[in-house]
mmCIF file of C-alpha atoms in Angstrom:
data_model
loop_
_atom_site.group_PDB
_atom_site.id
_atom_site.type_symbol
_atom_site.label_atom_id
_atom_site.label_comp_id
_atom_site.label_asym_id
_atom_site.label_seq_id
_atom_site.Cartn_x
_atom_site.Cartn_y
_atom_site.Cartn_z
ATOM 1 C CA ASN M 1 49.057 -10.412 98.044
ATOM 2 C CA ALA M 2 50.437 -12.275 95.084
ATOM 3 C CA GLY M 3 50.862 -10.233 91.957
ATOM 4 C CA VAL M 4 49.844 -11.208 88.470
ATOM 5 C CA MET M 5 51.122 -14.720 87.879
ATOM 6 C CA GLN M 6 51.982 -15.970 84.436
ATOM 7 C CA ASN M 7 53.136 -19.425 83.527
ATOM 8 C CA PRO M 8 55.138 -20.812 82.079
ATOM 9 C CA ARG M 9 57.904 -18.170 82.073
ATOM 10 C CA HIS M 10 59.519 -19.778 79.059
ATOM 11 C CA LEU M 11 57.872 -21.946 76.451
ATOM 12 C CA VAL M 12 59.484 -23.613 73.459
ATOM 13 C CA ARG M 13 57.283 -25.005 70.732
ATOM 14 C CA ARG M 14 57.971 -26.518 67.341
ATOM 15 C CA ARG M 15 56.248 -25.042 64.332
ATOM 16 C CA GLY M 16 52.715 -26.357 64.079
ATOM 17 C CA GLN M 17 52.287 -27.114 67.775
ATOM 18 C CA GLU M 18 49.914 -25.351 70.146
ATOM 19 C CA ALA M 19 50.973 -22.890 72.826
ATOM 20 C CA ARG M 20 48.908 -22.237 75.958
ATOM 21 C CA LEU M 21 49.803 -19.286 78.121
ATOM 22 C CA ARG M 22 48.209 -18.825 81.521
ATOM 23 C CA CYS M 23 47.562 -15.736 83.561
ATOM 24 C CA SER M 24 46.174 -15.506 87.069
ATOM 25 C CA PRO M 25 45.197 -11.915 87.820
ATOM 26 C CA MET M 26 45.695 -10.227 91.144
ATOM 27 C CA LYS M 27 43.111 -11.138 93.751
ATOM 28 C CA GLY M 28 39.962 -9.125 93.252
ATOM 29 C CA HIS M 29 40.852 -8.037 89.734
ATOM 30 C CA SER M 30 38.288 -8.782 87.069
ATOM 31 C CA HIS M 31 39.846 -6.939 84.114
ATOM 32 C CA VAL M 32 42.537 -8.845 82.210
ATOM 33 C CA TYR M 33 44.615 -7.638 79.281
ATOM 34 C CA TRP M 34 47.058 -9.488 77.061
ATOM 35 C CA TYR M 35 49.929 -7.715 75.328
ATOM 36 C CA ARG M 36 52.681 -8.940 73.046
ATOM 37 C CA GLN M 37 56.165 -7.557 72.712
ATOM 38 C CA LEU M 38 58.074 -8.547 69.618
ATOM 39 C CA PRO M 39 61.873 -8.214 69.648
ATOM 40 C CA GLU M 40 62.943 -4.555 69.463
ATOM 41 C CA GLU M 41 59.331 -3.370 69.571
ATOM 42 C CA GLY M 42 56.939 -1.904 72.102
ATOM 43 C CA LEU M 43 53.917 -3.447 73.774
ATOM 44 C CA LYS M 44 51.064 -4.265 71.424
ATOM 45 C CA PHE M 45 47.546 -4.771 72.724
ATOM 46 C CA MET M 46 45.941 -8.084 71.908
ATOM 47 C CA VAL M 47 42.768 -8.626 73.919
ATOM 48 C CA TYR M 48 40.792 -7.363 76.917
ATOM 49 C CA LEU M 49 38.626 -9.741 78.901
ATOM 50 C CA GLN M 50 36.396 -9.728 81.907
ATOM 51 C CA LYS M 51 35.132 -12.863 83.579
ATOM 52 C CA GLU M 52 33.579 -15.078 80.873
ATOM 53 C CA ASN M 53 33.526 -12.216 78.366
ATOM 54 C CA ILE M 54 35.802 -10.961 75.622
ATOM 55 C CA ILE M 55 35.364 -7.199 75.658
ATOM 56 C CA ASP M 56 37.829 -6.122 72.991
ATOM 57 C CA GLU M 57 39.858 -8.428 70.768
ATOM 58 C CA SER M 58 40.774 -5.859 68.163
ATOM 59 C CA GLY M 59 44.486 -6.600 68.571
ATOM 60 C CA MET M 60 44.235 -10.333 68.097
ATOM 61 C CA PRO M 61 45.307 -11.910 64.825
ATOM 62 C CA LYS M 62 42.242 -13.203 63.032
ATOM 63 C CA GLU M 63 43.419 -16.784 62.885
ATOM 64 C CA ARG M 64 45.092 -19.230 65.266
ATOM 65 C CA PHE M 65 44.825 -16.963 68.340
ATOM 66 C CA SER M 66 42.115 -17.180 70.983
ATOM 67 C CA ALA M 67 41.687 -16.080 74.580
ATOM 68 C CA GLU M 68 39.384 -16.869 77.429
ATOM 69 C CA PHE M 69 38.831 -15.867 81.026
ATOM 70 C CA PRO M 70 36.534 -18.470 82.574
ATOM 71 C CA LYS M 71 34.478 -18.015 85.685
ATOM 72 C CA GLU M 72 36.945 -20.180 87.566
ATOM 73 C CA GLY M 73 40.635 -20.395 86.877
ATOM 74 C CA PRO M 74 43.201 -18.358 84.993
ATOM 75 C CA SER M 75 42.911 -16.517 81.738
ATOM 76 C CA ILE M 76 44.324 -18.525 78.825
ATOM 77 C CA LEU M 77 45.887 -17.242 75.631
ATOM 78 C CA ARG M 78 45.975 -20.016 73.088
ATOM 79 C CA ILE M 79 47.992 -20.035 69.897
ATOM 80 C CA GLN M 80 47.341 -22.867 67.513
ATOM 81 C CA GLN M 81 49.769 -24.078 64.841
ATOM 82 C CA VAL M 82 52.509 -21.729 65.966
ATOM 83 C CA VAL M 83 54.881 -20.174 63.444
ATOM 84 C CA ARG M 84 58.295 -18.583 63.930
ATOM 85 C CA GLY M 85 56.738 -15.122 63.817
ATOM 86 C CA ASP M 86 54.811 -15.895 67.000
ATOM 87 C CA SER M 87 58.065 -15.878 68.970
ATOM 88 C CA ALA M 88 57.687 -13.007 71.408
ATOM 89 C CA ALA M 89 57.147 -12.080 75.027
ATOM 90 C CA TYR M 90 53.493 -12.231 76.012
ATOM 91 C CA PHE M 91 52.411 -10.150 78.983
ATOM 92 C CA CYS M 92 49.232 -10.266 80.948
ATOM 93 C CA ALA M 93 47.968 -7.370 83.059
ATOM 94 C CA SER M 94 45.066 -7.002 85.441
ATOM 95 C CA ARG M 95 43.271 -4.239 87.220
ATOM 96 C CA GLY M 96 40.415 -3.976 89.637
ATOM 97 C CA GLN M 97 38.500 -1.163 88.030
ATOM 98 C CA LEU M 98 38.710 1.368 85.249
ATOM 99 C CA ASN M 99 40.846 4.462 85.619
ATOM 100 C CA THR M 100 43.290 2.703 87.895
ATOM 101 C CA GLU M 101 46.687 1.269 87.178
ATOM 102 C CA ALA M 102 47.117 -2.157 85.685
ATOM 103 C CA PHE M 103 49.683 -4.558 87.058
ATOM 104 C CA PHE M 104 51.679 -6.770 84.760
ATOM 105 C CA GLY M 105 52.941 -10.281 85.148
ATOM 106 C CA GLN M 106 56.509 -11.318 84.401
ATOM 107 C CA GLY M 107 55.543 -12.530 80.972
ATOM 108 C CA THR M 108 55.845 -15.747 79.010
ATOM 109 C CA ARG M 109 58.636 -15.884 76.489
ATOM 110 C CA LEU M 110 57.535 -18.047 73.608
ATOM 111 C CA THR M 111 60.155 -19.410 71.251
ATOM 112 C CA VAL M 112 59.052 -21.257 68.148
ATOM 113 C CA VAL M 113 61.722 -23.498 66.664
ATOM 114 C CA ASP B 1 48.477 4.391 63.916
ATOM 115 C CA GLN B 2 50.639 5.235 66.919
ATOM 116 C CA GLN B 3 48.412 7.240 69.242
ATOM 117 C CA VAL B 4 51.053 7.510 71.945
ATOM 118 C CA LYS B 5 54.553 8.500 70.926
ATOM 119 C CA GLN B 6 57.867 8.594 72.685
ATOM 120 C CA ASN B 7 60.183 10.270 70.242
ATOM 121 C CA SER B 8 63.413 9.723 72.147
ATOM 122 C CA PRO B 9 64.483 6.082 71.963
ATOM 123 C CA SER B 10 67.245 6.647 74.488
ATOM 124 C CA LEU B 11 68.461 9.072 77.119
ATOM 125 C CA SER B 12 71.648 9.233 79.195
ATOM 126 C CA VAL B 13 71.839 11.195 82.419
ATOM 127 C CA GLN B 14 74.474 11.618 85.085
ATOM 128 C CA GLU B 15 73.679 10.213 88.515
ATOM 129 C CA GLY B 16 72.093 12.836 90.755
ATOM 130 C CA ARG B 17 70.795 14.940 87.874
ATOM 131 C CA ILE B 18 67.240 15.171 86.587
ATOM 132 C CA SER B 19 65.899 12.744 83.998
ATOM 133 C CA ILE B 20 63.059 14.033 81.830
ATOM 134 C CA LEU B 21 61.185 11.573 79.679
ATOM 135 C CA ASN B 22 58.625 12.860 77.220
ATOM 136 C CA CYS B 23 55.481 11.474 75.678
ATOM 137 C CA ASP B 24 52.996 12.879 73.164
ATOM 138 C CA TYR B 25 49.546 11.629 72.291
ATOM 139 C CA THR B 26 47.004 12.327 69.607
ATOM 140 C CA ASN B 27 43.701 11.072 70.969
ATOM 141 C CA SER B 28 41.774 13.734 72.876
ATOM 142 C CA MET B 29 39.628 11.000 74.447
ATOM 143 C CA PHE B 30 42.513 9.821 76.616
ATOM 144 C CA ASP B 31 41.755 10.679 80.216
ATOM 145 C CA TYR B 32 44.183 8.606 82.236
ATOM 146 C CA PHE B 33 47.919 8.335 81.762
ATOM 147 C CA LEU B 34 50.518 6.039 83.255
ATOM 148 C CA TRP B 35 54.247 5.472 83.288
ATOM 149 C CA TYR B 36 55.790 2.032 83.500
ATOM 150 C CA LYS B 37 59.382 0.961 83.967
ATOM 151 C CA LYS B 38 60.686 -2.221 82.422
ATOM 152 C CA TYR B 39 63.857 -4.194 82.972
ATOM 153 C CA PRO B 40 64.961 -6.793 80.409
ATOM 154 C CA ALA B 41 63.212 -10.140 80.741
ATOM 155 C CA GLU B 42 60.724 -8.751 83.256
ATOM 156 C CA GLY B 43 57.194 -7.394 83.081
ATOM 157 C CA PRO B 44 56.487 -3.663 83.136
ATOM 158 C CA THR B 45 56.278 -2.202 86.634
ATOM 159 C CA PHE B 46 53.790 0.568 87.348
ATOM 160 C CA LEU B 47 55.446 3.828 88.417
ATOM 161 C CA ILE B 48 52.975 6.667 88.516
ATOM 162 C CA SER B 49 49.746 7.805 86.916
ATOM 163 C CA ILE B 50 47.772 10.969 86.363
ATOM 164 C CA SER B 51 44.163 11.705 85.611
ATOM 165 C CA SER B 52 43.272 14.278 82.979
ATOM 166 C CA ILE B 53 41.686 16.479 85.641
ATOM 167 C CA LYS B 54 45.138 17.110 87.072
ATOM 168 C CA ASP B 55 48.267 18.617 85.612
ATOM 169 C CA LYS B 56 50.789 17.229 88.074
ATOM 170 C CA ASN B 57 51.219 14.191 90.264
ATOM 171 C CA GLU B 58 54.185 13.528 92.484
ATOM 172 C CA ASP B 59 55.409 10.379 94.206
ATOM 173 C CA GLY B 60 58.804 10.568 95.830
ATOM 174 C CA ARG B 61 61.458 11.108 93.192
ATOM 175 C CA PHE B 62 58.927 10.762 90.375
ATOM 176 C CA THR B 63 56.697 13.543 89.070
ATOM 177 C CA VAL B 64 54.417 13.370 86.070
ATOM 178 C CA PHE B 65 53.269 16.532 84.312
ATOM 179 C CA LEU B 66 50.323 16.670 81.936
ATOM 180 C CA ASN B 67 49.740 19.433 79.406
ATOM 181 C CA LYS B 68 46.371 18.669 77.857
ATOM 182 C CA SER B 69 46.381 21.539 75.395
ATOM 183 C CA ALA B 70 49.677 20.310 73.959
ATOM 184 C CA LYS B 71 48.729 16.648 74.378
ATOM 185 C CA HIS B 72 52.012 16.108 76.119
ATOM 186 C CA LEU B 73 53.139 14.468 79.316
ATOM 187 C CA SER B 74 56.505 14.091 80.902
ATOM 188 C CA LEU B 75 58.091 12.094 83.686
ATOM 189 C CA HIS B 76 60.700 13.758 85.858
ATOM 190 C CA ILE B 77 63.046 11.685 88.005
ATOM 191 C CA VAL B 78 65.014 13.641 90.582
ATOM 192 C CA PRO B 79 67.641 12.737 91.571
ATOM 193 C CA SER B 80 68.404 10.029 89.045
ATOM 194 C CA GLN B 81 70.013 6.864 90.356
ATOM 195 C CA PRO B 82 71.818 4.045 88.505
ATOM 196 C CA GLY B 83 68.991 1.685 89.483
ATOM 197 C CA ASP B 84 66.647 3.843 87.407
ATOM 198 C CA SER B 85 68.339 2.567 84.255
ATOM 199 C CA ALA B 86 65.555 0.790 82.374
ATOM 200 C CA VAL B 87 63.097 1.261 79.539
ATOM 201 C CA TYR B 88 60.241 3.623 80.378
ATOM 202 C CA PHE B 89 56.883 3.358 78.689
ATOM 203 C CA CYS B 90 54.106 5.873 78.819
ATOM 204 C CA ALA B 91 50.568 4.629 78.365
ATOM 205 C CA ALA B 92 47.149 6.180 77.938
ATOM 206 C CA ASP B 93 43.617 5.016 78.561
ATOM 207 C CA THR B 94 40.123 6.189 77.703
ATOM 208 C CA ASN B 95 37.117 5.908 79.988
ATOM 209 C CA THR B 96 36.071 2.700 78.234
ATOM 210 C CA GLY B 97 39.170 1.017 79.628
ATOM 211 C CA ASN B 98 39.389 -1.361 76.695
ATOM 212 C CA GLN B 99 43.132 -1.082 76.335
ATOM 213 C CA PHE B 100 46.175 0.855 77.315
ATOM 214 C CA TYR B 101 47.890 2.500 74.392
ATOM 215 C CA PHE B 102 51.621 2.281 74.889
ATOM 216 C CA GLY B 103 54.435 4.363 73.511
ATOM 217 C CA THR B 104 57.474 2.652 72.041
ATOM 218 C CA GLY B 105 59.592 3.304 75.110
ATOM 219 C CA THR B 106 62.631 5.342 76.078
ATOM 220 C CA SER B 107 65.738 3.572 77.318
ATOM 221 C CA LEU B 108 67.186 5.541 80.226
ATOM 222 C CA THR B 109 70.785 5.070 81.275
ATOM 223 C CA VAL B 110 71.920 6.719 84.483
ATOM 224 C CA ILE B 111 75.680 7.023 84.541
ATOM 225 C CA PRO B 112 77.333 6.658 87.967
#
């Protein structure tokens, strides 16, 4: 019964590079959420996906950020042309159905240098 | 537009005493509420939840109370232990399930 798995745990990118963050939800979970935590701030919603569908991306920046949850494989959060302001902890959560708890991964700490 | 608010950024409690963490919300469509605990450099860990059809849910040392008319919930930890020292987030959800709305967190320190 593995929990939500995120990798890598730490990611360093130079400005202008691409960052790919992966999230494997808990077995049997089809709802995936991505959150971002900036230093000294709370958790900010980014995107909610189900298999092959983006349900709500109202928290995603309009440019450079994209997310997917393919039929096979992990969910991917992709950040193109990273800037220093993208440095944050990115958390993925999954749940099996609505009105139940979501379980979080350990997060990916992105540092843009 | 902060729909879930935790107005106390920090709280210190003596070991063995009760810790009470508070949370207020503004959206009357919220029907499911959760508390998470977070240690530095780790992901949030689910603690306890409550549906809007209930006003209390208890799990061991943790009890969550919901006052819908006041749009207020609280987490009680009794007795508090040093290992409870962490940041606690409350979160709320609507029946669409599109996102959890998180508060800004309360940092609890339990003093031995």
